[in-house]
Short mmCIF file of C-alpha atoms in Angstrom, two decimals:
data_model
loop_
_atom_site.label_atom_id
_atom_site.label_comp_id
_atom_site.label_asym_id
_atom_site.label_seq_id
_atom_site.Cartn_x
_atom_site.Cartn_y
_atom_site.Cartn_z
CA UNK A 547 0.00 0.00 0.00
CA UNK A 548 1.30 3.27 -1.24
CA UNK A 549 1.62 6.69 1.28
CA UNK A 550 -1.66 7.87 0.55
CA UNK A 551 -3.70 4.89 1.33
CA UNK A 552 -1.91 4.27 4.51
CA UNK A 553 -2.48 7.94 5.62
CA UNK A 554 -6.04 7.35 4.94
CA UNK A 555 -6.40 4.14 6.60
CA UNK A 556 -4.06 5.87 9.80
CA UNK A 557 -6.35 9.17 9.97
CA UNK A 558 -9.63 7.68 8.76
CA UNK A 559 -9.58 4.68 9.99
CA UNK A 560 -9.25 5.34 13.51
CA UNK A 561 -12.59 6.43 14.67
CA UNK A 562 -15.24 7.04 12.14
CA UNK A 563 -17.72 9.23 13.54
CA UNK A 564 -16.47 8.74 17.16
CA UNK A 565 -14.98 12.10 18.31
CA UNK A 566 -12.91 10.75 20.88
CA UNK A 567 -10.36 8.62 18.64
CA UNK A 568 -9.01 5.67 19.44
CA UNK A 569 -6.78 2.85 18.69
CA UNK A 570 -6.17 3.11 14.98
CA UNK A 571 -7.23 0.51 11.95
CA UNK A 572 -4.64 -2.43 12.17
CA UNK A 573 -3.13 -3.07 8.26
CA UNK A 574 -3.73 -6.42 7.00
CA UNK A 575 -1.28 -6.52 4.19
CA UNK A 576 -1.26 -9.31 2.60
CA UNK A 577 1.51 -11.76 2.87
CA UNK A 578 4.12 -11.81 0.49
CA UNK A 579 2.96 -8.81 -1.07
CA UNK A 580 5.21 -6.07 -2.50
CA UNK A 581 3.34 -3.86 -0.18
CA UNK A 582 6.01 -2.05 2.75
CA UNK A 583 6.55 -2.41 6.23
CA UNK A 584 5.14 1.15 6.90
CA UNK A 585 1.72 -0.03 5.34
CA UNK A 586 1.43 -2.89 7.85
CA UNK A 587 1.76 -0.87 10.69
CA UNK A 588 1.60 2.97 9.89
CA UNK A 589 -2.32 2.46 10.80
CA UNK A 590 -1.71 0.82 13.77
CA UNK A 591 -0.61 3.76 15.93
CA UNK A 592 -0.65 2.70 19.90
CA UNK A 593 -3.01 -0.59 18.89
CA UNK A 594 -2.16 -3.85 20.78
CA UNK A 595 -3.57 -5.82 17.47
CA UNK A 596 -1.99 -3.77 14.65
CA UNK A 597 0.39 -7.75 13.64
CA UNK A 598 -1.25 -8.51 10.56
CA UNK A 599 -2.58 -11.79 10.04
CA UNK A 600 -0.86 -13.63 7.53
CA UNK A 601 -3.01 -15.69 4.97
CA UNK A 602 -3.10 -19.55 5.41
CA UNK A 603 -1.86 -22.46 3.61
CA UNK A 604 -4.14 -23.21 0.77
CA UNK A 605 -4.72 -26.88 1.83
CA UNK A 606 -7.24 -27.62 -0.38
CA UNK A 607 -6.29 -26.04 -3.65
CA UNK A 608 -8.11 -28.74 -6.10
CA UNK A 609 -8.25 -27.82 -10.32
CA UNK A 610 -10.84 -26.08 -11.30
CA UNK A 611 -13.18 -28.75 -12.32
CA UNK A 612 -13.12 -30.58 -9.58
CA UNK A 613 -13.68 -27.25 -7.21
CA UNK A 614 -16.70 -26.72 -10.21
CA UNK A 615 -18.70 -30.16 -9.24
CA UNK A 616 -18.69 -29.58 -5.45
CA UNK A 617 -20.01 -26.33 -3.64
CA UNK A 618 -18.37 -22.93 -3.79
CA UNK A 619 -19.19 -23.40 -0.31
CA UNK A 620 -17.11 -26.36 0.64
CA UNK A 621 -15.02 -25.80 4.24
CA UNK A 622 -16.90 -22.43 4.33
CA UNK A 623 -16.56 -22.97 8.08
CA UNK A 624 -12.95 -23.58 8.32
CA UNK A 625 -12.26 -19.20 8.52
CA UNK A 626 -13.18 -17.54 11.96
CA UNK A 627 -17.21 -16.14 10.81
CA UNK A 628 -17.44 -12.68 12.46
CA UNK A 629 -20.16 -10.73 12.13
CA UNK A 630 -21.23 -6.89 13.18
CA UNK A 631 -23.07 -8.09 16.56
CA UNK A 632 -19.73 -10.43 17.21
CA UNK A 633 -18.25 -8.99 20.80
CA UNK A 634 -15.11 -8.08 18.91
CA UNK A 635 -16.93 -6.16 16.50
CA UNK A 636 -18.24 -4.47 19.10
CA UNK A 637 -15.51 -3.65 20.38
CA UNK A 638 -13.40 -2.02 17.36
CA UNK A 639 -16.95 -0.22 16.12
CA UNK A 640 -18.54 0.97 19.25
CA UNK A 641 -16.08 1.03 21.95
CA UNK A 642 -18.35 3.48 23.82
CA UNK A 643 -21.41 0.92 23.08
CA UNK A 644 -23.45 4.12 22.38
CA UNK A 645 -26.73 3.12 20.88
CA UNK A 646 -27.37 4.35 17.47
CA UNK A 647 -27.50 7.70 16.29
CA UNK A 648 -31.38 8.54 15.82
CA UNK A 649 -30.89 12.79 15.76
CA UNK A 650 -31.50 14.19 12.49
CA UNK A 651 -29.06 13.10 9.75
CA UNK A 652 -28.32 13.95 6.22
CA UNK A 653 -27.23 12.23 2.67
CA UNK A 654 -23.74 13.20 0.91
CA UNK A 655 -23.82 12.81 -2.80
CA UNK A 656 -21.32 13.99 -5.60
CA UNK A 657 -18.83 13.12 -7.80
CA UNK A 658 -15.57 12.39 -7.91
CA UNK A 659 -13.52 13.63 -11.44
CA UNK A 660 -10.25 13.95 -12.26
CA UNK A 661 -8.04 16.35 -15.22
CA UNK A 662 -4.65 16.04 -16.19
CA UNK A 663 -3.18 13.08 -18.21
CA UNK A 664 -4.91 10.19 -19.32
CA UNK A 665 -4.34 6.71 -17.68
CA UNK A 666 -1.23 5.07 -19.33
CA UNK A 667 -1.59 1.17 -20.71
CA UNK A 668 -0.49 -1.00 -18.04
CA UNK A 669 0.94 -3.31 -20.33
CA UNK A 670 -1.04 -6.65 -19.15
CA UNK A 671 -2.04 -9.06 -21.50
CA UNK A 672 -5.57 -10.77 -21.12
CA UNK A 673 -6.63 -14.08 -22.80
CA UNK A 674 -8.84 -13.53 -26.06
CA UNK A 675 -12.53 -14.47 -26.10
CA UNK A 676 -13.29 -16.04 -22.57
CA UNK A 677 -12.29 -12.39 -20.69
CA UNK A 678 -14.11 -9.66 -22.44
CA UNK A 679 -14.17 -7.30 -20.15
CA UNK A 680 -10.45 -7.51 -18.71
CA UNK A 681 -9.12 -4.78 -20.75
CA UNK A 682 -11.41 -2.25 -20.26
CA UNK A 683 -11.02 -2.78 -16.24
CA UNK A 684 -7.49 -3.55 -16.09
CA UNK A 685 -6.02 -1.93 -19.36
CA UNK A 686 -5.19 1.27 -18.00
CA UNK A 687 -3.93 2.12 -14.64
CA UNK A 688 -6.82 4.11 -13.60
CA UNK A 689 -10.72 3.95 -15.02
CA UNK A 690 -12.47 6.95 -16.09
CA UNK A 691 -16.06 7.51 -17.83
CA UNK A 692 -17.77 10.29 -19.26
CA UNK A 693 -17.29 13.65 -18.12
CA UNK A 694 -13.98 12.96 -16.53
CA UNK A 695 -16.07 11.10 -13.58
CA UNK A 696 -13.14 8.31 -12.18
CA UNK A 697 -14.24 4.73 -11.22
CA UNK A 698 -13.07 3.40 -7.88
CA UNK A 699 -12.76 6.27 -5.80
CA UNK A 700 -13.16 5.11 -2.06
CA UNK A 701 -14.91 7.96 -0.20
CA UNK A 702 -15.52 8.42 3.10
CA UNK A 703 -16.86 10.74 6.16
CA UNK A 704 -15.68 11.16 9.71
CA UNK A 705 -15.38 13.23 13.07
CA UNK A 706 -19.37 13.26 13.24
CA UNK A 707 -21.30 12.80 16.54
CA UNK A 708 -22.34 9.58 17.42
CA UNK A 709 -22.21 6.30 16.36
CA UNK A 710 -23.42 5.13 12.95
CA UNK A 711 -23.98 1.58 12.55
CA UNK A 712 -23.60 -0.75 9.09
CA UNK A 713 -26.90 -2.24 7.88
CA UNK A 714 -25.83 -4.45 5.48
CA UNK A 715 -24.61 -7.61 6.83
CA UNK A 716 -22.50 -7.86 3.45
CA UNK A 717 -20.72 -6.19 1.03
CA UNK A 718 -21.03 -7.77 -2.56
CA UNK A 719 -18.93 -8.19 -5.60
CA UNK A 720 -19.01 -10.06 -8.87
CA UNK A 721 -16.79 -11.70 -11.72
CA UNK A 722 -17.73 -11.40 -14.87
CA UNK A 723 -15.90 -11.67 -18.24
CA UNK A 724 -12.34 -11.64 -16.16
CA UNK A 725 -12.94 -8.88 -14.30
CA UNK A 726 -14.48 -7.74 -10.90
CA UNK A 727 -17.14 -5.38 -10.71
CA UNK A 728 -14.81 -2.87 -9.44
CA UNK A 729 -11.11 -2.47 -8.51
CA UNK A 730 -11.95 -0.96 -5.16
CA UNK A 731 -13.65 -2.55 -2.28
CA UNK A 732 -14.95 -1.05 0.82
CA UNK A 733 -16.49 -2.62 3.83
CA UNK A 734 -17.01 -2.00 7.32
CA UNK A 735 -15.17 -4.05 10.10
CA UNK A 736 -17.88 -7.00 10.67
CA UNK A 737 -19.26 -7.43 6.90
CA UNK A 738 -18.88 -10.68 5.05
CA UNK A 739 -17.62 -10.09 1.33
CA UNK A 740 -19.04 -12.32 -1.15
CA UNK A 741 -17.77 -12.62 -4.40
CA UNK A 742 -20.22 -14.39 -7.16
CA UNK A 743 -19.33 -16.09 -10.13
CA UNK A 744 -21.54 -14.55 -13.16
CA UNK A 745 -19.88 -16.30 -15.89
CA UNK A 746 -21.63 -18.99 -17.59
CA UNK A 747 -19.10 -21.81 -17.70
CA UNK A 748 -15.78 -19.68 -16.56
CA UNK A 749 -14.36 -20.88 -13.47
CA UNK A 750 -12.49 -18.68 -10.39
CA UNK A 751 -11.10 -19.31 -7.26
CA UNK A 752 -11.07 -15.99 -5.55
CA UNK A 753 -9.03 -15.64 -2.21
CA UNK A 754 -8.85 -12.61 0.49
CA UNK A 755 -4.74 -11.99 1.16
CA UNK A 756 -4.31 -10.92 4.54
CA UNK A 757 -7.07 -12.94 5.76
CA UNK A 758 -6.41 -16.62 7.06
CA UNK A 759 -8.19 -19.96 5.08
CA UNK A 760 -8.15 -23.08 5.22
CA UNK A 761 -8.96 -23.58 1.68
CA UNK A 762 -9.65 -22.03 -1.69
CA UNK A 763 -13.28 -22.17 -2.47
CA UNK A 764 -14.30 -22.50 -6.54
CA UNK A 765 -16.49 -19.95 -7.43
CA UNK A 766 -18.76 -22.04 -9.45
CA UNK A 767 -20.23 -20.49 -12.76
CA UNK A 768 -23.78 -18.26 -11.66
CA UNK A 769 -23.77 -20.78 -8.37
CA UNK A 770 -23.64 -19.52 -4.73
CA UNK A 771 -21.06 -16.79 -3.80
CA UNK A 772 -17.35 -17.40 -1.78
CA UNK A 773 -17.56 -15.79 1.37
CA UNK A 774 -14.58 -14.27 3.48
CA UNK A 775 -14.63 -12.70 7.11
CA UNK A 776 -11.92 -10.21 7.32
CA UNK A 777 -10.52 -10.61 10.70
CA UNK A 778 -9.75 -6.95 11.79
CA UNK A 779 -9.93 -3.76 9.99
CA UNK A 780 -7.24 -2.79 7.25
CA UNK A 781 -6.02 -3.27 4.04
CA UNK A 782 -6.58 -6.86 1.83
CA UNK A 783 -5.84 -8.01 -1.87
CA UNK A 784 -8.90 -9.59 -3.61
CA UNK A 785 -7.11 -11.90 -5.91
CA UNK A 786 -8.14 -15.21 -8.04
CA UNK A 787 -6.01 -18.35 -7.66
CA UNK A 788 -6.40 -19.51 -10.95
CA UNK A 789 -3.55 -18.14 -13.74
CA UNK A 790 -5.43 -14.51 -14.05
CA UNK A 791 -3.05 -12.07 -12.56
CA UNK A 792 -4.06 -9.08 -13.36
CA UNK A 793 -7.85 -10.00 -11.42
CA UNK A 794 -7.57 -8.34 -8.44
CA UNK A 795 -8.93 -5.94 -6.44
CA UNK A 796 -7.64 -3.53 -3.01
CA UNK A 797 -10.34 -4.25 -0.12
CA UNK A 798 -10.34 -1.22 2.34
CA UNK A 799 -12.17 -2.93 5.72
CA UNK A 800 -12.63 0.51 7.50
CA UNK A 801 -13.85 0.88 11.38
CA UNK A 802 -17.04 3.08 10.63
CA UNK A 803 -20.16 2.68 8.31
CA UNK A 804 -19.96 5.94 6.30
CA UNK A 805 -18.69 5.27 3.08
CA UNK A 806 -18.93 4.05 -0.44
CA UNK A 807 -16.74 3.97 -3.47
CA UNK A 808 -17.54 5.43 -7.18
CA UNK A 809 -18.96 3.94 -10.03
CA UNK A 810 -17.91 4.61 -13.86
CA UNK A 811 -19.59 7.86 -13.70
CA UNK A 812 -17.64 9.17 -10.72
CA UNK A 813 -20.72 9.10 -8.44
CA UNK A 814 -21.27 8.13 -4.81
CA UNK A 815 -23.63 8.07 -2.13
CA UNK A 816 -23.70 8.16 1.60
CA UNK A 817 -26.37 8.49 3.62
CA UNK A 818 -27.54 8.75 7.34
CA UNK A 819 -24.76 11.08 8.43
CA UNK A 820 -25.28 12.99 11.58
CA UNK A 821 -25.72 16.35 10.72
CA UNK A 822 -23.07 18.57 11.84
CA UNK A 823 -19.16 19.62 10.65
CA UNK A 824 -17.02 16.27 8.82
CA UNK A 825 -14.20 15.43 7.24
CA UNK A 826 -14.69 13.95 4.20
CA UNK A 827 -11.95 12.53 1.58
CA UNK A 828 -11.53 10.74 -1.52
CA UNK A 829 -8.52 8.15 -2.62
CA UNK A 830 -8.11 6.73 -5.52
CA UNK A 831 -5.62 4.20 -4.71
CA UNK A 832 -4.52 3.08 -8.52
CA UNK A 833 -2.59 6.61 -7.88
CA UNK A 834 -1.68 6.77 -4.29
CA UNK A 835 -3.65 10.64 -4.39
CA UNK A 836 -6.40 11.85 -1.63
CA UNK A 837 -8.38 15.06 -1.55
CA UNK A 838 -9.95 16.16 2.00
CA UNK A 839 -12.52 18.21 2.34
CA UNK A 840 -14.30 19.92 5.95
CA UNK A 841 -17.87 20.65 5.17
CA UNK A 842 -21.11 20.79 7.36
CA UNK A 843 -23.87 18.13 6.85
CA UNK A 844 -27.16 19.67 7.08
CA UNK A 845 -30.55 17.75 7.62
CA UNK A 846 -31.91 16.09 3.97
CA UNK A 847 -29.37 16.55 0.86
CA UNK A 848 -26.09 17.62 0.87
CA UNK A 849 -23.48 17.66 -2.68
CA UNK A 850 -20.07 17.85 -2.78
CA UNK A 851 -17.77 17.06 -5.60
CA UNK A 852 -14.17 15.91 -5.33
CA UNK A 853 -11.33 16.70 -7.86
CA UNK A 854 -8.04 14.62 -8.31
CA UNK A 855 -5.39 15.49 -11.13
CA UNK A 856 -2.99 13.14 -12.68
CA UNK A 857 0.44 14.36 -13.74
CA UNK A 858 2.21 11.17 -15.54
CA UNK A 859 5.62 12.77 -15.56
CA UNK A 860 5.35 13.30 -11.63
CA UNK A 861 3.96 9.60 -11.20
CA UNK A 862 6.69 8.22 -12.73
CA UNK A 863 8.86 9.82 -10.81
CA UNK A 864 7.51 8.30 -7.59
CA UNK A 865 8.83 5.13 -6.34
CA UNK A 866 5.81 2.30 -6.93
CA UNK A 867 6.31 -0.03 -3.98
CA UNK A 868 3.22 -2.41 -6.02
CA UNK A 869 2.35 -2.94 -9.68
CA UNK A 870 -1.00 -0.84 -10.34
CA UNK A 871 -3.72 -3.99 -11.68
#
């Protein structure tokens, strides 16, 4: 994880909309990665629990056909299950076991764009027919759509009153033609991710790095999803086990509930918000840039739009301490 995102995940991370602080995010980078020391740990400020937890021995890694006529489920049970009323849940996302915010709140919605230079051509290569949509979600080294609006974005909002709790017991992606449905993930501590299989025939075995298995599940074509349990806040690779390299995503698991990430047009959406002074912020990760932003939420609609400009020459320049998907 690059200076930005760790930043994030050390300032953001800490205490969502609970004034007081706290002890920040713990990094789970994933083992083996290229990602640095500093990323493991740079969140982990005066936390007893920052170690990450290195991913397990794949001790059921079967071919893909075989993994294709059993479950997508099969040793589902074999990964710690938390889930947002677990104790340590709890714990991490309402230290002060406040009971939900029910004072007047308001919605954040905007977009996040981006001027400059175009995204250069990563240089992967994607296999011909079966992966259709590969290159247009891993071509470049950043997405955008019409209008300059930029794909991926995570956005989020802090320093409210009050505690905010998830309500969505999971956080959902897909595969489809080689690709997931978007290159940046965001959950709050205590979600489940589940990643389903919408191919037809095509087989995946996706796997969470920095979380602990026992085994790689198949994600069977249009069958049930994989599900993983991210064991403490911070920073995970969504990957696929199976020879696609460039399929992979960066999972942000953050310690409050207010936050979403952009779609093709640049657009996101956050809602119940305590109404008061935030901070809010954008990262796109695929370029290691943030943009902060103080504003006050008042009752009922609130828009604010983001801007983030690329320089290639200054990018370049920068040391890359992981290849961009």
């Amino acid at each position: 994880m690059r200076a930005a995102c760790v930043a994030l995940l050390g300032a953001l991370g800490c205490q969502g909309g609970n004034a007081s602080g706290g002890a920040t995010a713990g990094s789970a980078a994933p083992a083996g990665s290229a990602a640095p020391v500093a990323a493991r740990t740079a969140a982990a400020a005066g936390s007893a629990s920052a170690a990450p937890v290195a991913a397990g021995t794949a001790a059921a890694v079967g071919s893909a056909s075989a993994g294709a006529e059993g479950s997508a489920q099969a040793g589902a049970g074999a990964a710690h299950e938390i889930s947002l009323t677990s104790e340590e849940v709890a714990k991490v996302m309402n230290p002060k076991r406040q009971a939900p915010y029910s004072g007047p709140t308001g919605t954040l919605r905007g977009r996040v764009t981006i001027k400059g230079d175009p995204p250069p051509d990563t240089g992967l290569s994607f296999p011909i027919g079966k992966c259709g949509e590969a290159a247009a979600t891993y071509g470049r080294l950043f997405r955008v759509g019409q209008q300059n609006g930029v794909a991926d974005a995570l956005v989020t909002v802090v320093n409210y009153s009050g505690y905010v709790p998830e309500r969505e017991e999971a956080e959902k992606v897909t595969i489809h033609g080689c690709a997931f449905s978007k290159r940046t993930v965001v959950m709050s501590y205590g979600q489940r991710l589940e990643v389903a299989n919408l191919d037809p025939l095509e087989p995946y075995m996706p796997n969470l790095e920095g979380a602990p298995f026992m085994a790689v599940l198949v994600a069977v074509p249009q069958g049930d999803p994989v599900k993983f349990y991210p064991p403490q806040p911070g920073y995970y690779h969504l990957v696929d086990k199976l020879p696609k390299p460039f399929l992979k995503a960066e999972v942000f698991v953050l310690k409050f509930a207010t936050h979403d990430v952009t779609g093709l047009d640049g657009k996101f959406e956050i809602k119940n918000i305590p109404v008061g002074k935030v901070l809010t912020a954008a990262l796109l990760p695929a370029i290691d840039q943030d943009v902060k932003r103080e504003i006050e939420i008042k009752e009922g609609d609130n828009t604010l739009d983001f801007e983030l400009n690329f320089d290639l020459k200054k990018y370049n320049e920068k040391p890359h301490t992981k290849p961009s998907p």
